Each structure stands twice: as structure tokens, then as C-alpha cells.
Short mmCIF file of C-alpha atoms in Angstrom, two decimals:
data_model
loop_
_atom_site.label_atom_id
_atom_site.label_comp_id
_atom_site.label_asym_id
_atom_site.label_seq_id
_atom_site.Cartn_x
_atom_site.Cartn_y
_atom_site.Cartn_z
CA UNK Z 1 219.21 -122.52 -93.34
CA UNK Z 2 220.84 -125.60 -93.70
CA UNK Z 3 224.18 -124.82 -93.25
CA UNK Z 4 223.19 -123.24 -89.96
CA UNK Z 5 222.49 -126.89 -88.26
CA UNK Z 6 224.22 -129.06 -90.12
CA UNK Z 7 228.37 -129.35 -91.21
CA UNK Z 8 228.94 -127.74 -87.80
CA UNK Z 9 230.49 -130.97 -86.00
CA UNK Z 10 231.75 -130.07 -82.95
CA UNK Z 11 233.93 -132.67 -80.91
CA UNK Z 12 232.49 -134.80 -78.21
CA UNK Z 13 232.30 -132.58 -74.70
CA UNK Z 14 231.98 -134.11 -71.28
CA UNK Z 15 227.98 -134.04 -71.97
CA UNK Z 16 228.48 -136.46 -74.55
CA UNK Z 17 230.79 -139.00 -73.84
CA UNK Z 18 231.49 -141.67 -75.79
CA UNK Z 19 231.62 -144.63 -73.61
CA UNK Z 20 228.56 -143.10 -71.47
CA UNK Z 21 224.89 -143.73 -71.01
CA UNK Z 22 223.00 -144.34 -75.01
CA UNK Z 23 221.22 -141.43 -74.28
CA UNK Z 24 224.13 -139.23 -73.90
CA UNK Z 25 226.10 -140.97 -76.59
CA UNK Z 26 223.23 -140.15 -79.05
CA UNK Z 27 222.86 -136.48 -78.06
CA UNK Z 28 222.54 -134.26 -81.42
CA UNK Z 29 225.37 -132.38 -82.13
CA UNK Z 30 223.55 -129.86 -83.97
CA UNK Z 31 219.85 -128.42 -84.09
CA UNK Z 32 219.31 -130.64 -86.85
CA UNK Z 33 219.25 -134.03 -85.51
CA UNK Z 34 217.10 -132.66 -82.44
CA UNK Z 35 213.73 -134.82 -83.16
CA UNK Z 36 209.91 -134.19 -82.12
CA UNK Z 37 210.52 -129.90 -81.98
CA UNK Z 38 210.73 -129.38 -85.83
CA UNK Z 39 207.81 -126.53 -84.89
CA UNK Z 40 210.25 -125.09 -82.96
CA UNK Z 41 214.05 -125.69 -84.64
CA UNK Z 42 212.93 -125.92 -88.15
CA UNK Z 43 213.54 -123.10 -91.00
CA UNK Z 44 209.67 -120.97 -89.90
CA UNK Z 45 209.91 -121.64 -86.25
CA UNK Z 46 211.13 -119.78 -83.66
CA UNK Z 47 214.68 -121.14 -82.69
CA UNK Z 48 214.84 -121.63 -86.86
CA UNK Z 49 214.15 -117.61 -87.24
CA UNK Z 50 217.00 -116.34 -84.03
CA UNK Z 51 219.77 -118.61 -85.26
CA UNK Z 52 218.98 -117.71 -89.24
CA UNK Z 53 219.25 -113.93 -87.82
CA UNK Z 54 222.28 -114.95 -85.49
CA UNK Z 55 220.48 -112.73 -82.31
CA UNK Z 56 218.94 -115.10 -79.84
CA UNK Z 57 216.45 -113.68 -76.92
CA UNK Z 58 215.84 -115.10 -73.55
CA UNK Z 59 213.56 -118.21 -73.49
CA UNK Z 60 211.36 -119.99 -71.87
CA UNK Z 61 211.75 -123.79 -73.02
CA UNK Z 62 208.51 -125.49 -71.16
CA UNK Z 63 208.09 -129.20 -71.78
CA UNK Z 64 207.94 -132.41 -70.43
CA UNK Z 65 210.96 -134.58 -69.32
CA UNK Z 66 212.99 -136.11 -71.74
CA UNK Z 67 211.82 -133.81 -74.79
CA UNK Z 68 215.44 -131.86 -75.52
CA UNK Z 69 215.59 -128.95 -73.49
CA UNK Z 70 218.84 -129.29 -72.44
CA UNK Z 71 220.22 -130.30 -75.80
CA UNK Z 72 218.20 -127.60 -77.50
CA UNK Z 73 220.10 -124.46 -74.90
CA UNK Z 74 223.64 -126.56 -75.52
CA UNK Z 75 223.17 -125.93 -79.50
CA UNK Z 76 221.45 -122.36 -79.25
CA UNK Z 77 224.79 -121.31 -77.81
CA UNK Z 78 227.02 -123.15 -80.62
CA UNK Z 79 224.46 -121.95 -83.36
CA UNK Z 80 224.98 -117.91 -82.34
CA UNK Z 81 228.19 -117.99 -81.19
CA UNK Z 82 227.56 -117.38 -77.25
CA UNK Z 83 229.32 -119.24 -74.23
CA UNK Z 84 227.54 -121.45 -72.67
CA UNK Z 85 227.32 -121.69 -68.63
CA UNK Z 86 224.83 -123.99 -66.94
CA UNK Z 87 223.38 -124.35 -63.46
CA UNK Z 88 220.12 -126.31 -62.03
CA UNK Z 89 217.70 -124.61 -59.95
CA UNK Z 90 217.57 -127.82 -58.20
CA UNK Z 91 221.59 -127.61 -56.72
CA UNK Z 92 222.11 -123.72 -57.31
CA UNK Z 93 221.77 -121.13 -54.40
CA UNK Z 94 222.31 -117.80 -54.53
CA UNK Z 95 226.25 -117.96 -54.19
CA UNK Z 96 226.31 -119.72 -57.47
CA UNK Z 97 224.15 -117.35 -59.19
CA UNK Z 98 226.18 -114.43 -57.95
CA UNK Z 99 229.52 -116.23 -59.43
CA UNK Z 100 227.64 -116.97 -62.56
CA UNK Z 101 226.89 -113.86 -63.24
CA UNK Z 102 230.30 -112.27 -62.17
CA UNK Z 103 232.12 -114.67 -64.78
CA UNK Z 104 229.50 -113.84 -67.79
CA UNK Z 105 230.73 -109.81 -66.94
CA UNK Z 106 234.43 -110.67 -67.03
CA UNK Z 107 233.67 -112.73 -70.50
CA UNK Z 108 231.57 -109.72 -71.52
CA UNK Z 109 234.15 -107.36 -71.02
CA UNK Z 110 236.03 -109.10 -73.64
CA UNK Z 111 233.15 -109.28 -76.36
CA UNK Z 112 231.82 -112.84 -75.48
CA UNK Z 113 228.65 -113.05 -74.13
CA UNK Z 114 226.73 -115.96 -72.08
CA UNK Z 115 223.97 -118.06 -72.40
CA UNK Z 116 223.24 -119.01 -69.42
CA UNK Z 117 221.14 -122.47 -69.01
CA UNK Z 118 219.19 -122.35 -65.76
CA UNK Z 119 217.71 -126.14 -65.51
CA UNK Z 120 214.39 -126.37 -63.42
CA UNK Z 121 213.94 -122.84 -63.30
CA UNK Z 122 210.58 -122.95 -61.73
CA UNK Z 123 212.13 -124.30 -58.55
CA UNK Z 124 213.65 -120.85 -57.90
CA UNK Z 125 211.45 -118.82 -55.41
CA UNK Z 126 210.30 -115.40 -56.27
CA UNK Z 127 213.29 -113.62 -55.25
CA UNK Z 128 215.49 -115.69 -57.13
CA UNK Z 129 214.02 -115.35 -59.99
CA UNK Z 130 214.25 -111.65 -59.42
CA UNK Z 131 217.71 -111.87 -59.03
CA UNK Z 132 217.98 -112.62 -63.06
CA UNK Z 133 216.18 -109.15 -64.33
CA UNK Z 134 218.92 -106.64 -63.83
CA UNK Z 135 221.99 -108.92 -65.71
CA UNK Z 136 219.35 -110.26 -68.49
CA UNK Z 137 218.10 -106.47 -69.05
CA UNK Z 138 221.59 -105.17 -69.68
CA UNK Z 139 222.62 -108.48 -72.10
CA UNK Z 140 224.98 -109.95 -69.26
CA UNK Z 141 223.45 -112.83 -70.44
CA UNK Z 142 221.05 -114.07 -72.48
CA UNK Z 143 218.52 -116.79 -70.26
CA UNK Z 144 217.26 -119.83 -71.36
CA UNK Z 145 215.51 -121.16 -68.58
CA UNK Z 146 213.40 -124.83 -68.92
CA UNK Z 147 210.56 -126.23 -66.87
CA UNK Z 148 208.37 -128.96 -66.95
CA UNK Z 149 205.73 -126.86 -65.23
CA UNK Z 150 203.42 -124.04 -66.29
CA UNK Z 151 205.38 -121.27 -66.87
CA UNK Z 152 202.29 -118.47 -65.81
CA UNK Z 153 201.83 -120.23 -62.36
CA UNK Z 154 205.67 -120.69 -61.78
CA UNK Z 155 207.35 -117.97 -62.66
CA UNK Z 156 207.62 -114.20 -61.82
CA UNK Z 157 205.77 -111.96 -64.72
CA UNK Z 158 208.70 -109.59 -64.58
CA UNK Z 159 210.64 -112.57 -65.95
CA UNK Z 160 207.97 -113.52 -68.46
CA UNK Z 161 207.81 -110.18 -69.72
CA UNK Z 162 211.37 -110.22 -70.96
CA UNK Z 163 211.51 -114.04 -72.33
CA UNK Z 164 209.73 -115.72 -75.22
CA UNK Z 165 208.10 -118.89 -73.52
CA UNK Z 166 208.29 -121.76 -76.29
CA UNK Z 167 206.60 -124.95 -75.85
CA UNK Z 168 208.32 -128.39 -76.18
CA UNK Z 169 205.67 -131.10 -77.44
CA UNK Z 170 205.98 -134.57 -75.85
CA UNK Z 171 208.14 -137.16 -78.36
CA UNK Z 172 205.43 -139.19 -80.71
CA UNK Z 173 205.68 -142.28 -82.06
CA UNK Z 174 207.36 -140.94 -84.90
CA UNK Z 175 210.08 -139.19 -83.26
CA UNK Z 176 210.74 -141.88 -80.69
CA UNK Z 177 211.41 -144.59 -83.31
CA UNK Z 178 213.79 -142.30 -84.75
CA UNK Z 179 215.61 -142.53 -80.98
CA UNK Z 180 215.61 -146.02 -81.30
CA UNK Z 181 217.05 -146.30 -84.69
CA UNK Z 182 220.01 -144.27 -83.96
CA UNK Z 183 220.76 -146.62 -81.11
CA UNK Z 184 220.82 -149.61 -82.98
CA UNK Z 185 222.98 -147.72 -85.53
CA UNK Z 186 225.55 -146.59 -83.09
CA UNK Z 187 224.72 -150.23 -81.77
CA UNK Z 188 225.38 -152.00 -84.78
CA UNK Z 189 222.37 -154.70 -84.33
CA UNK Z 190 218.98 -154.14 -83.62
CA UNK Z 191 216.76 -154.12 -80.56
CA UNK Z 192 215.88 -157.46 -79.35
CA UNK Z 193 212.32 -157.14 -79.68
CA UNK Z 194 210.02 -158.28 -82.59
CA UNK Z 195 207.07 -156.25 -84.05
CA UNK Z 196 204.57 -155.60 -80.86
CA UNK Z 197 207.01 -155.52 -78.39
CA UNK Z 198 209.00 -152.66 -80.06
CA UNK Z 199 205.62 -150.54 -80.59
CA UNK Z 200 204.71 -151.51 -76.53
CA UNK Z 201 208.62 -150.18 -75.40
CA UNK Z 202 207.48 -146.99 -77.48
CA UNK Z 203 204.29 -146.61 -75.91
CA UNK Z 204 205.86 -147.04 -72.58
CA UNK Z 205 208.01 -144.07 -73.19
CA UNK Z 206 205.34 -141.80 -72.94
CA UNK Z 207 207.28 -139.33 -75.49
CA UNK Z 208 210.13 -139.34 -73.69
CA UNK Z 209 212.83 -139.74 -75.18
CA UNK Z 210 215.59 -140.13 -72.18
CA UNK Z 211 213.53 -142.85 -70.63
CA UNK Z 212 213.35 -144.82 -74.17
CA UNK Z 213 217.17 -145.21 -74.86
CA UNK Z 214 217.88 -145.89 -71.12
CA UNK Z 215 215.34 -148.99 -71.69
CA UNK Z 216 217.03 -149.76 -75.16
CA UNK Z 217 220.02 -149.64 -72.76
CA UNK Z 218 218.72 -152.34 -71.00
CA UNK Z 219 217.89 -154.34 -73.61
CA UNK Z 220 221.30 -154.02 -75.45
CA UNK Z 221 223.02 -155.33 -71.99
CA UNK Z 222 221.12 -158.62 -71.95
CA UNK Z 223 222.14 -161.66 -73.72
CA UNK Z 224 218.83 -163.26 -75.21
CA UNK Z 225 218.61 -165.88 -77.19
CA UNK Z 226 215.28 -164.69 -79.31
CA UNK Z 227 213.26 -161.31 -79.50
CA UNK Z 228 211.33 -160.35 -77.02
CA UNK Z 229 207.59 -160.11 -77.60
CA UNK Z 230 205.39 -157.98 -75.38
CA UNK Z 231 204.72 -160.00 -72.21
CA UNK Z 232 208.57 -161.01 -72.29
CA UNK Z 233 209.36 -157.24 -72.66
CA UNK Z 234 207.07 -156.56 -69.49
CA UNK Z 235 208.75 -159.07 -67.70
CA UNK Z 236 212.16 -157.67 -68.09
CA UNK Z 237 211.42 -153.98 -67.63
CA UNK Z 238 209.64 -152.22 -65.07
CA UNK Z 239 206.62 -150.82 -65.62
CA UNK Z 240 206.77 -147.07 -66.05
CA UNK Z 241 204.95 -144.98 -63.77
CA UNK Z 242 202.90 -142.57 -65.27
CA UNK Z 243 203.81 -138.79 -64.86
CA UNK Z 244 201.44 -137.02 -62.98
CA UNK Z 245 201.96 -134.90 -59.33
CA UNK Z 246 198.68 -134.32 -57.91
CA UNK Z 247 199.58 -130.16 -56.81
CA UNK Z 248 200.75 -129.71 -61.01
CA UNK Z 249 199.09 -128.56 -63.82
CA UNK Z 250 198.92 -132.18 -64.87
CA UNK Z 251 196.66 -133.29 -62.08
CA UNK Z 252 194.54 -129.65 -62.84
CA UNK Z 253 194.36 -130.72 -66.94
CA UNK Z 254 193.37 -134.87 -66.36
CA UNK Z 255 190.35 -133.40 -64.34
CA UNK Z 256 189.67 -131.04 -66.39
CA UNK Z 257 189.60 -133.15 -69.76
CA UNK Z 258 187.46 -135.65 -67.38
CA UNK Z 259 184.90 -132.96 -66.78
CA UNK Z 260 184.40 -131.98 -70.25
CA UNK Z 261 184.63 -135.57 -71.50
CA UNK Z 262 181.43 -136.18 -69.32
CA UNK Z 263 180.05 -132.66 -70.25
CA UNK Z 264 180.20 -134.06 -74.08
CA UNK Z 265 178.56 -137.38 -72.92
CA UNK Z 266 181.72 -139.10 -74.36
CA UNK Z 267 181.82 -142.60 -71.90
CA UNK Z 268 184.51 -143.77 -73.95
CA UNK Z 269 186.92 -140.72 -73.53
CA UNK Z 270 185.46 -139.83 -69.75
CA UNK Z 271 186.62 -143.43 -68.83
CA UNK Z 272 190.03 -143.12 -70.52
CA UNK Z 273 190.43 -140.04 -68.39
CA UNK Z 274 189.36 -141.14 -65.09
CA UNK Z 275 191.63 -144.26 -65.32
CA UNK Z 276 194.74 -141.81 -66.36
CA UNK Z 277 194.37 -140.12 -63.28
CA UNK Z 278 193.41 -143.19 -60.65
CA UNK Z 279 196.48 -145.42 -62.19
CA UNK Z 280 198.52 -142.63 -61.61
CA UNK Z 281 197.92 -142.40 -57.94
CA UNK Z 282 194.58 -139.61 -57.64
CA UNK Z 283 192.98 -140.35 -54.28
CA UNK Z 284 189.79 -141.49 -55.31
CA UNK Z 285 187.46 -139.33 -53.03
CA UNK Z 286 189.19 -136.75 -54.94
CA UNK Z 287 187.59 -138.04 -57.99
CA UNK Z 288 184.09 -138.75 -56.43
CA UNK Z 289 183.98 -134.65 -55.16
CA UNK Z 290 184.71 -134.01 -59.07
CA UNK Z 291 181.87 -136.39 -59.91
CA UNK Z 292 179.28 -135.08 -57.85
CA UNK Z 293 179.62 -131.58 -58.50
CA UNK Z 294 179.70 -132.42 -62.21
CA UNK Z 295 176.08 -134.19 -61.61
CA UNK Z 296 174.77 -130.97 -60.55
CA UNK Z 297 176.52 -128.48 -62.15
CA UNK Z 298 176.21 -130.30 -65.61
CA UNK Z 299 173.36 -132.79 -65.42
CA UNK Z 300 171.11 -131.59 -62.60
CA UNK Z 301 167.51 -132.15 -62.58
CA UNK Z 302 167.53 -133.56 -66.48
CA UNK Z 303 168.44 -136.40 -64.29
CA UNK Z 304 167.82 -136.12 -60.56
CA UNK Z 305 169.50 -139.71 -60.61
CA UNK Z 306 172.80 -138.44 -61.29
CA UNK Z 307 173.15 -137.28 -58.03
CA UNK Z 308 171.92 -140.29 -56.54
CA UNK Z 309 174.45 -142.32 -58.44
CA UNK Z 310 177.90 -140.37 -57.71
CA UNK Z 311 176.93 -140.54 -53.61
CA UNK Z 312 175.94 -144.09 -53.70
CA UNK Z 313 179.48 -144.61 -55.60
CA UNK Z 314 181.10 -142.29 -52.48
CA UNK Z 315 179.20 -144.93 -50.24
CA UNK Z 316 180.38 -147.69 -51.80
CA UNK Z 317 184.58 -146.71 -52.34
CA UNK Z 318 183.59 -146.30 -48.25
CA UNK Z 319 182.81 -149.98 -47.86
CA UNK Z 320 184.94 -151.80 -50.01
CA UNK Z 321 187.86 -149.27 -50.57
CA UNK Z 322 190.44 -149.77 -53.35
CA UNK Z 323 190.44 -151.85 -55.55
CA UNK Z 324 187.20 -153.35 -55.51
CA UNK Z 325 185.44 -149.96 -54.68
CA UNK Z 326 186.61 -148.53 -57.95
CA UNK Z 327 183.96 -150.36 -60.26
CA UNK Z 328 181.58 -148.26 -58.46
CA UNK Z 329 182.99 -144.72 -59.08
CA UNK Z 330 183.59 -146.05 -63.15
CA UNK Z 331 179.65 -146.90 -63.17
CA UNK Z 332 179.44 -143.78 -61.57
CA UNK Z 333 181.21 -142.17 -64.26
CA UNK Z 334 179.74 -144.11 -67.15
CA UNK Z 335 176.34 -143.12 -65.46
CA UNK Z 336 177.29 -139.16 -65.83
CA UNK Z 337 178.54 -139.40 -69.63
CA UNK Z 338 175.46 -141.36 -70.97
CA UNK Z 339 172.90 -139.05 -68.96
CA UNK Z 340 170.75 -135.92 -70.42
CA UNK Z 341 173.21 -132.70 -69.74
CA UNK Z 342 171.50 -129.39 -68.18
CA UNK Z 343 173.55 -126.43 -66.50
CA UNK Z 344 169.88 -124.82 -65.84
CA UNK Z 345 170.38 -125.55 -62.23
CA UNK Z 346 173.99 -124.06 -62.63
CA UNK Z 347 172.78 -121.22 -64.51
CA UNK Z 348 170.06 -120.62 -61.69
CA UNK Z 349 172.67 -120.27 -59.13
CA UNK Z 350 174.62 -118.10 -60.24
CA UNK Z 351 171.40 -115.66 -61.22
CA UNK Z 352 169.62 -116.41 -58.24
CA UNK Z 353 172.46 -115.67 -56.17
CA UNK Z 354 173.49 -112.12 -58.27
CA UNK Z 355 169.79 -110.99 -58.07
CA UNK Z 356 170.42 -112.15 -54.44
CA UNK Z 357 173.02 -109.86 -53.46
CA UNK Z 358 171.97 -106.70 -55.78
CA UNK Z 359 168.28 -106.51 -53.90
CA UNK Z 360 169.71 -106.74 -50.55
CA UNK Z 361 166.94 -106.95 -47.53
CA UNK Z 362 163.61 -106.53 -49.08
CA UNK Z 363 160.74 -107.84 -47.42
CA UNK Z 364 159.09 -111.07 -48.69
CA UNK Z 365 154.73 -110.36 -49.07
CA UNK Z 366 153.05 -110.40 -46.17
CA UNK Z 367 150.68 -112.80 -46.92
CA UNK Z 368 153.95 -116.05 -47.25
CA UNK Z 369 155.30 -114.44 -43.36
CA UNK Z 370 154.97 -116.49 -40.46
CA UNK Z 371 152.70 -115.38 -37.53
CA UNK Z 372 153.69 -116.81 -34.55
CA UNK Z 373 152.82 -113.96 -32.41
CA UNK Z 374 149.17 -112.32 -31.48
CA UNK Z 375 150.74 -109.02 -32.37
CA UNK Z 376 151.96 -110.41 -36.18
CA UNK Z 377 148.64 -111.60 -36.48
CA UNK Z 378 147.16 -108.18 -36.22
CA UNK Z 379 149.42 -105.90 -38.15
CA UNK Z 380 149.02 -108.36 -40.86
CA UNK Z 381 151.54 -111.12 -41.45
CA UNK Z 382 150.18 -114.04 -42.86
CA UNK Z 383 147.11 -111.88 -43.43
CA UNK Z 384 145.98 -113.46 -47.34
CA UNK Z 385 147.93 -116.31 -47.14
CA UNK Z 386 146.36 -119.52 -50.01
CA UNK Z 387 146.93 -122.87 -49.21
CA UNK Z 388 148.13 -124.58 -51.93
CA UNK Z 389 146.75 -127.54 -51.14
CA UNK Z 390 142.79 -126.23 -50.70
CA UNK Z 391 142.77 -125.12 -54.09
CA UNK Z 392 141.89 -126.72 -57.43
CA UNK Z 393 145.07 -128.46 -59.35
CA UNK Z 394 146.50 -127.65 -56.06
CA UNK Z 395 148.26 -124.53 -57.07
CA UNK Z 396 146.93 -121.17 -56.39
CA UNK Z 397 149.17 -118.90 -58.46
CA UNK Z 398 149.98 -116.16 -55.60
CA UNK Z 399 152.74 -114.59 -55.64
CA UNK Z 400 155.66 -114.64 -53.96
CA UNK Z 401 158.11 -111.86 -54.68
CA UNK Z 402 158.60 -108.62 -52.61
CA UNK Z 403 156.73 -105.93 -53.81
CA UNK Z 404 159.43 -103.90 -55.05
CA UNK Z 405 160.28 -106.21 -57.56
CA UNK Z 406 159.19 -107.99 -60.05
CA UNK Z 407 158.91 -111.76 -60.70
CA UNK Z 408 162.51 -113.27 -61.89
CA UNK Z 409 163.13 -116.27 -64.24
CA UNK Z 410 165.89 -117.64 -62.91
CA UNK Z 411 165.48 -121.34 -64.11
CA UNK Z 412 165.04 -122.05 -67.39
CA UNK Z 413 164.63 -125.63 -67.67
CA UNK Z 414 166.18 -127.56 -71.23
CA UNK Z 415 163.82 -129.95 -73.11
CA UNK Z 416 165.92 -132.56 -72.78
CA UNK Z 417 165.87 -135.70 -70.09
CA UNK Z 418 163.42 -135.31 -66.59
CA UNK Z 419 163.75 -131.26 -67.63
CA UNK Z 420 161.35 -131.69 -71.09
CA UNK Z 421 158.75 -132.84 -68.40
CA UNK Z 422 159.62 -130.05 -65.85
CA UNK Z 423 159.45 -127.13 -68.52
CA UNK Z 424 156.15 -128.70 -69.65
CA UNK Z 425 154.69 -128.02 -65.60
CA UNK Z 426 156.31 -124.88 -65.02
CA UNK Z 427 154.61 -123.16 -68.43
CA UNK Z 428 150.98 -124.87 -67.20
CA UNK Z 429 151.80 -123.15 -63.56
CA UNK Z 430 152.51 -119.54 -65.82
CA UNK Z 431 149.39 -120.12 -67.61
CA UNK Z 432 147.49 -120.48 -64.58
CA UNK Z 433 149.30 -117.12 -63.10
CA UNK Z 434 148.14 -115.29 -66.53
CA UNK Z 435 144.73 -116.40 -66.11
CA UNK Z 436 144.28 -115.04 -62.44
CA UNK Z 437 145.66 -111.46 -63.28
#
């Protein structure tokens, strides 16, 4: 396997020039020196498996920026022997598609075949896409296609029926120190930074690995007398801006980790989660809505409070608006994680609402209709009709259901929080039913 990405040193192409950008100075020239996808490029993986077997399939490459998808395709074609051709989904219409494919025939006709590169792929509408099928079903070319986004909500299921979708994983700490030690190798000195302030430019990467040598760029420019440490690092750099675009999965998988932080009363992790999305830009109302259906749909009446809490926070991001309105929706949140959990009320919707639809129009009892009418009065509506209130314990254990079916138990309360004390009331109010049959 070895010999397969490694002693293969191609010479430098216009991607990799050698007075350009870090980042493209440092691209790997073969699969071996791509970092952070060993899963993926390494002897059992999947890339590892096609290029030990020399016969590569269309792919899916779906990861976040910065993470080597581009360098990956450039290498898959090297490592089986293709040509490579490359377009962006971003700058491509269907004109260059059409000449695209008409060049990978004419190479085809003379026994090479392409990989073709399609950058962004997800940005191709649905006919587009289409457009691909016939030429990668007859081995015109073999796709490789990268996105950023979801590959099952972006692209056609024709074309993700005919490519392997393999997932990129973001850069760790591990891989993006690696990064950084290759620049200061081709460098020859190290990065002006001492101990904290290295690990904080890592961090700040956010496992990408692009953004970290263009900020090692930086660095490298500068004259400075002494390392940096962190607050001098933060002074010289911008800030990055986290990566998040509220109509992507990533906005769909913050709220989601939010709801089930809550739902496993963790305040330390629901907190983390909440600030990841508001830092990045979520509109907090956005937020709140999230917040109060969680207080019903998780908490409900093991703490009636919860309720109370998330609105009052709503009222409050009203009044003072950002940023001083934000303590309330985090004691809002904090409120949720540390309270009693129930989905009985949940659970009794959904029932309630089933039974609902499956029984259709049948009559309530006669004796809980209203009688507004003389002629109501006589044919019997109301006719039997306790008041609650009258009776002893006030509860008089009628009942309630329509005569063609029997009684449902739709709510099931938990033992746990304002519920323990609920269930306790609603089995003395079934005792008192037994008693009076």
C-alpha cells in the first residue's frame, strides 16, 4: 500500500505553485501527506481499498471547508491513472458541462478516461445534476463531486444511487498542528506565537485547515519582535466567524443537539449549544419558539413553570432586545435543563388526537350537553347531569365518554416533578370511579 501514496512525486502544477499562497505551497502531493481523513485514505478505508485495486467509482466527498476535498479528487486521479478535468458548480453552466463532457469522449476514444471534479456540486439544480447520469453510467467519466452540505437534501437520488458518498471529518487538533508544522518547515523558523497562543490560532481554525495556514500566513509576513501570546494574537487577527447558515443542516443539527441537551437535563452542554448558535448569528425569537415548545413537549406539567419561564424570557428579549435580553433566554434555558422531564403531555397528544380522528362524530352523553333550548330540555340533553361541585370531595365520578366507546387513558402522568403529585390524584379520582360501578 505504501508504494501507492508515497515515491510518486509529481512536479509542481499551477495548483501548487511555489511562490503562492502557504496553503497552496503545502498541498500534498500524494494521498499520503493528506492529514485528518486517514479513515478515508488509509490502507482499510475506502479511497485506501479503490486505489490498492486501481478502479475508482464515482464519489461523493461531503465535508466541511478546508478539510481536502479538492486535494483528495487531484490525487485520486494521479493514484489510478485517470485525467483529471475540474469545474465549480459555482462558475459552470450548462455550456461548460456540455464541453466537459465532449473532451472526456474524445480522450476516451483514445483509452484515457476522466475524472471529472465538480466543486460545490450541490449548487447545481435538479436538472443539472441530471445532466451527469447518462456520461457517468457509460464510464465517460468517473464523478467526484464535493459539498459542504447534506448530500440526501442536496442532491438528486438518481445521482446518489450511482456514487459512494464519503464523509470528510473536520481537521482536529492533531491534524491541524501537523498544518502548522509543515509551514514552519517550508518556512524555515517557527510561528511567532508562544505556548497558548499557538493552541488559541488552532482553536480558531475550527478544523480547517485552509483558514489555519492563511493565518500562519499572516503571521509569517509580520516583523515582531517577541511571540505573540493570546490577547496579542487576537489583536492581530480577526476573529473568525463561526460557520453556520441558518437554511443548512448546520443551523437544523445546533438545534437539534440543543433540544436533546435540555431533554438530558445537561445545563452545561444545553448552554454550550445555545451560545454556538446565538454567536453565530440565530435570531433569537428563533431560539425562544425552540424553547417553548421544548417546555411542553419535554417538561410539561412535571413543571407547569417551564412554560411560564420560556414566555416570560420571550417578554423580556421584547423589552430589552439584544444584548441585554439574552441573559433572560440563557436563564430560560438553564431553567429547562435543570427541570423534571415528562413527554406525558406529548404522548397525550398525539393519542388523544389519533383516537380523535379514528372515532370520528360520536355523540358526547347526554347528560355533559348543553340545553339552551325548551325543546333540548325535553328530549333529554342535560337530562342527569352531577355537579361536581355539590358532591362530596367534589368529584362525582360520571362519566364522560360517548357511549360507543369506552373510557381512554390517554395521559399517563411520570412520578417525577409536579406529575408524582398529579398521578397520585388521578388514581384517588379512578378509585372513586371503581367504587360507584
Amino acid at each position: 500500500m505504501a508504494d501507492l501514496f508515497a515515491g510518486h512525486e509529481p512536479p509542481p502544477t499551477p495548483d501548487t505553485p511555489i511562490d503562492g499562497p502557504l496553503a497552496d505551497q503545502l498541498r500534498p502531493r500524494v494521498l499520503g501527506e493528506v492529514v485528518g481523513q486517514e479513515h478515508l485514505t488509509g490502507a482499510e478505508g475506502a479511497i485506501g481499498r479503490m486505489v490498492a485495486a486501481g478502479k475508482l467509482t464515482s464519489i461523493i466527498l461531503w465535508g466541511p471547508p478546508g478539510t481536502g476535498k479538492t486535494t483528495i479528487a487531484r490525487l485520486l486521479a494521479d493514484a489510478v491513472g485517470l485525467r483529471y478535468a475540474q469545474i465549480s458548480a459555482v462558475f459552470s453552466g450548462v455550456a461548460d458541462l456540455k464541453k466537459v463532457f465532449a473532451e472526456a469522449k474524445e480522450h476516451a476514444r483514445t483509452g484515457k478516461k476522466t475524472l471529472l471534479f465538480v466543486d460545490e456540486i450541490h449548487r447545481f439544480n435538479r436538472a443539472q445534476q441530471d445532466g451527469f447520469l447518462p456520461f457517468v453510467e457509460d464510464g465517460t467519466v468517473t464523478l467526484v463531486g464535493a459539498t459542504t452540505e447534506n448530500p440526501s437534501f442536496e442532491l438528486n437520488a438518481a445521482l446518489l444511487s450511482r456514487a459512494q458518498v464519503l464523509i470528510l471529518h473536520r481537521l482536529d487538533a492533531t491534524a491541524l498542528e501537523t498544518l502548522i508544522a509543515r509551514g514552519e518547515q517550508a518556512e524555515g523558523r517557527p510561528l511567532p506565537l508562544d505556548g497558548p497562543a499557538r493552541a488559541a490560532l488552532i482553536a480558531s481554525a475550527d478544523g480547517d485547515g485552509r483558514f489555519l495556514l492563511n493565518q500562519a500566513e499572516t503571521l509569517f509576513s509580520v516583523g515582531l519582535d517577541a511571540p505573540l501570546d493570546p490577547a496579542g494574537l487576537s489583536a492581530l487577527l480577526q476573529r473568525r466567524v463561526a460557520v453556520y447558515d441558518k437554511d443548512r443542516e448546520g443551523h437544523y443539527n445546533l438545534i437539534s443537539a440543543l433540544h436533546k441537551s435540555l431533554r438530558g437535563s445537561d445545563p452545561q452542554a444545553s448552554l454550550y449549544y445555545l451560545a454556538r448558535m446565538l454567536t453565530a448569528g440565530e435570531q433569537p425569537l428563533y431560539v425562544l419558539r425552540r424553547l417553548v415548545r421544548f417546555a411542553s413537549e419535554d417538561i410539561g406539567l412535571a413543571d407547569p413553570q417551564a412554560l411560564v419561564q420560556c414566555l416570560a424570557a420571550k417578554d423580556a428579549y421584547d423589552f430589552l432586545g439584544s444584548p441585554e435580553g439574552e441573559l433572560a433566554i440563557v436563564q430560560a434555558c438553564l431553567y429547562l435543563a435543570t427541570a423534571p422531564k415528562s413527554n406525558a403531555a406529548y404522548k397525550a397528544q398525539k393519542a388523544a388526537f389519533r383516537t380523535a380522528k379514528e372515532t370520528g362524530s360520536l355523540m358526547p352523553p347526554q347528560n355533559i350537553l348543553n340545553a339552551p333550548t325548551k325543546l333540548m330540555k325535553e328530549i333529554g340533553y342535560g337530562s342527569g347531569y352531577t355537579y361536581d361541585h355539590d358532591t362530596e370531595g367534589g368529584f362525582s365520578g360520571d362519566n364522560y365518554w360517548p357511549e360507543e366507546m369506552t373510557p381512554q387513558s390517554f395521559y399517563v402522568p411520570t412520578d417525577r416533578g409536579m406529575e408524582k403529585r398529579i398521578a397520585e390524584r388521578m388514581a384517588w379520582w379512578d378509585e372513586r370511579r371503581g367504587e360507584g360501578e
